[in-house]
XYZ file of C-alpha atoms in Angstrom:
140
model
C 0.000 0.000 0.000
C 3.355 2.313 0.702
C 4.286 1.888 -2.835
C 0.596 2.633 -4.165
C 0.669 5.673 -2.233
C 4.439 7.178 -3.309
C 3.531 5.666 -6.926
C 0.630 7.844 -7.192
C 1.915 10.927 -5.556
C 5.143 10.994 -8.123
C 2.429 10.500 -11.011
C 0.538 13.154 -10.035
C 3.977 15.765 -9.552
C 5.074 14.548 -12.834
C 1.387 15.473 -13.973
C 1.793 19.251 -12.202
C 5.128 19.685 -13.174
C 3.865 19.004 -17.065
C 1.099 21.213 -16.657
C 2.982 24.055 -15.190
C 5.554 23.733 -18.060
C 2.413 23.448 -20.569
C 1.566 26.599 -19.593
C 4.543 28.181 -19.155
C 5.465 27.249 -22.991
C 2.004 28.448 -23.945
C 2.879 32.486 -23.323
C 4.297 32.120 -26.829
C 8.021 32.962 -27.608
C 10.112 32.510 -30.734
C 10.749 28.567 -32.118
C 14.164 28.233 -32.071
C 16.122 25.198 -32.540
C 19.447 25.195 -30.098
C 22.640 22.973 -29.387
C 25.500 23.241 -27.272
C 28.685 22.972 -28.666
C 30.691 21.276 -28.850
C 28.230 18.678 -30.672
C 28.934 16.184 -33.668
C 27.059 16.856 -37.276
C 23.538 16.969 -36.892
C 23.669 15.883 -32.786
C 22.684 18.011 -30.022
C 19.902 19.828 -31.477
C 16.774 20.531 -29.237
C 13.502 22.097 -30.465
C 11.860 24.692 -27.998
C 11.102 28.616 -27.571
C 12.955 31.244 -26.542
C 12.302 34.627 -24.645
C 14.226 38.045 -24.224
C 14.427 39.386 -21.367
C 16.507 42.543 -20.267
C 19.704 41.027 -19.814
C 19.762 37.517 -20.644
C 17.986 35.084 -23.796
C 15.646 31.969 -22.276
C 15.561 28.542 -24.229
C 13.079 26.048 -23.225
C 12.949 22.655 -24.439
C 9.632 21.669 -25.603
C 10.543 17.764 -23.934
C 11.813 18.951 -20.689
C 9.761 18.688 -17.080
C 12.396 21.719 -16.149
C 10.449 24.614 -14.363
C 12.478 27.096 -15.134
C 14.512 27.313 -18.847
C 16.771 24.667 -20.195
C 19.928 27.354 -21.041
C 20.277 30.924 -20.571
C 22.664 32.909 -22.694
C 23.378 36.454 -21.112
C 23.317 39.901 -22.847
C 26.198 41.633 -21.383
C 28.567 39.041 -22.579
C 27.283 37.671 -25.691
C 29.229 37.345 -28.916
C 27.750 36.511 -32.337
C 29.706 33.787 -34.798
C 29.367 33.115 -37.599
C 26.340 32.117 -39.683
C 25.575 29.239 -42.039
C 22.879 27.254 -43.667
C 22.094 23.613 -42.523
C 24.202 20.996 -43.553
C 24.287 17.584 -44.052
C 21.442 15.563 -41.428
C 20.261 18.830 -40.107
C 17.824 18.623 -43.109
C 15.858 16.413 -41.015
C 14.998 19.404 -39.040
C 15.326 22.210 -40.356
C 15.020 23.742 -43.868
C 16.596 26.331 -46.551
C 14.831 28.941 -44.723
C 16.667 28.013 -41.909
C 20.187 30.321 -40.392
C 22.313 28.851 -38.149
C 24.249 31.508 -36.225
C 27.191 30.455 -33.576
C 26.684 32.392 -30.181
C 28.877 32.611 -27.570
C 28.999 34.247 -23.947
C 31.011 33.436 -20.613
C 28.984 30.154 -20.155
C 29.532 28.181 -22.903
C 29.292 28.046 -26.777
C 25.995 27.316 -28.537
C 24.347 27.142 -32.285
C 21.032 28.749 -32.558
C 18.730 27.967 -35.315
C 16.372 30.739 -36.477
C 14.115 31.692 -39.575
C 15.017 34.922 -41.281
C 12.470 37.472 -39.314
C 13.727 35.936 -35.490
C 17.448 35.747 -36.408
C 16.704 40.017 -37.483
C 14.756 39.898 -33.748
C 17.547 38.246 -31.928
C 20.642 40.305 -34.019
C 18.486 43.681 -32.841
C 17.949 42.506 -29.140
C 21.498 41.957 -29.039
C 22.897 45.345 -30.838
C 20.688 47.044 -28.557
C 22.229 46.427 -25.365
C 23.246 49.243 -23.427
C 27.111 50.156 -23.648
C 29.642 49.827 -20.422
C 30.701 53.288 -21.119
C 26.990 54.404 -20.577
C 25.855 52.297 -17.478
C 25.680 54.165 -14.277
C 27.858 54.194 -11.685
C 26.915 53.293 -8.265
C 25.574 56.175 -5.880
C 24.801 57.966 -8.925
């Protein structure tokens, strides 16, 4: 009867922690395919959504029970690769209309997957972070 009881109370938390991330992927966002590098040809990739905040991108894997995101790349210390077109087994995924750009900040390295109109999004967030020189001091 013990292991009715914990057998049904981990089904129903896996059941609240799907429904929680159901809803937290329904807000909407930007479909972005994402992979951390380093990652062999077409390996690594993960569908999902991501979200801009003020100083930092969000990625969330559509298959994930995570409550919060899968990968966070920050603002202040991004750097932008270069770009390229899907090669090889990525086909299976993705399409012509597809960009892969290389991103990088102090974390790690990554490969983000975007159509034309959210790569523009994303290249715009990222120009339009505030400068070092023009950040306030403290006290100020």
């Amino acid at each position: 009867m013990v292991v009715l009881i914990i057998l049904v109370s981990v089904l129903v938390a896996l059941a609240l922690i799907s429904v929680y991330r159901l809803v937290m992927l329904r807000r909407g966002g930007t479909a972005a395919l994402l992979r951390v590098l380093p990652a062999q040809g077409g390996q690594g990739w993960r569908h999902g959504l991501i979200r801009y905040d003020e100083d930092r991108l969000v990625f969330y894997k559509l298959t994930s029970l995570r409550l919060g995101p899968d990968s966070t790349i920050r603002r202040r210390g991004i750097e932008i690769g270069d770009r390229r077109g899907p090669v090889g087994d990525e086909y299976d995924i993705m399409t012509d209309d597809i960009i892969v750009t290389a991103v990088a900040d102090t974390d790690g390295d990554y490969e983000l997957a975007l159509d034309r109109g959210a790569r523009a999004a994303f290249l715009s967030w990222v120009e339009s972070r505030p400068s070092d020189r023009t950040r306030r001091m403290p006290g100020m």
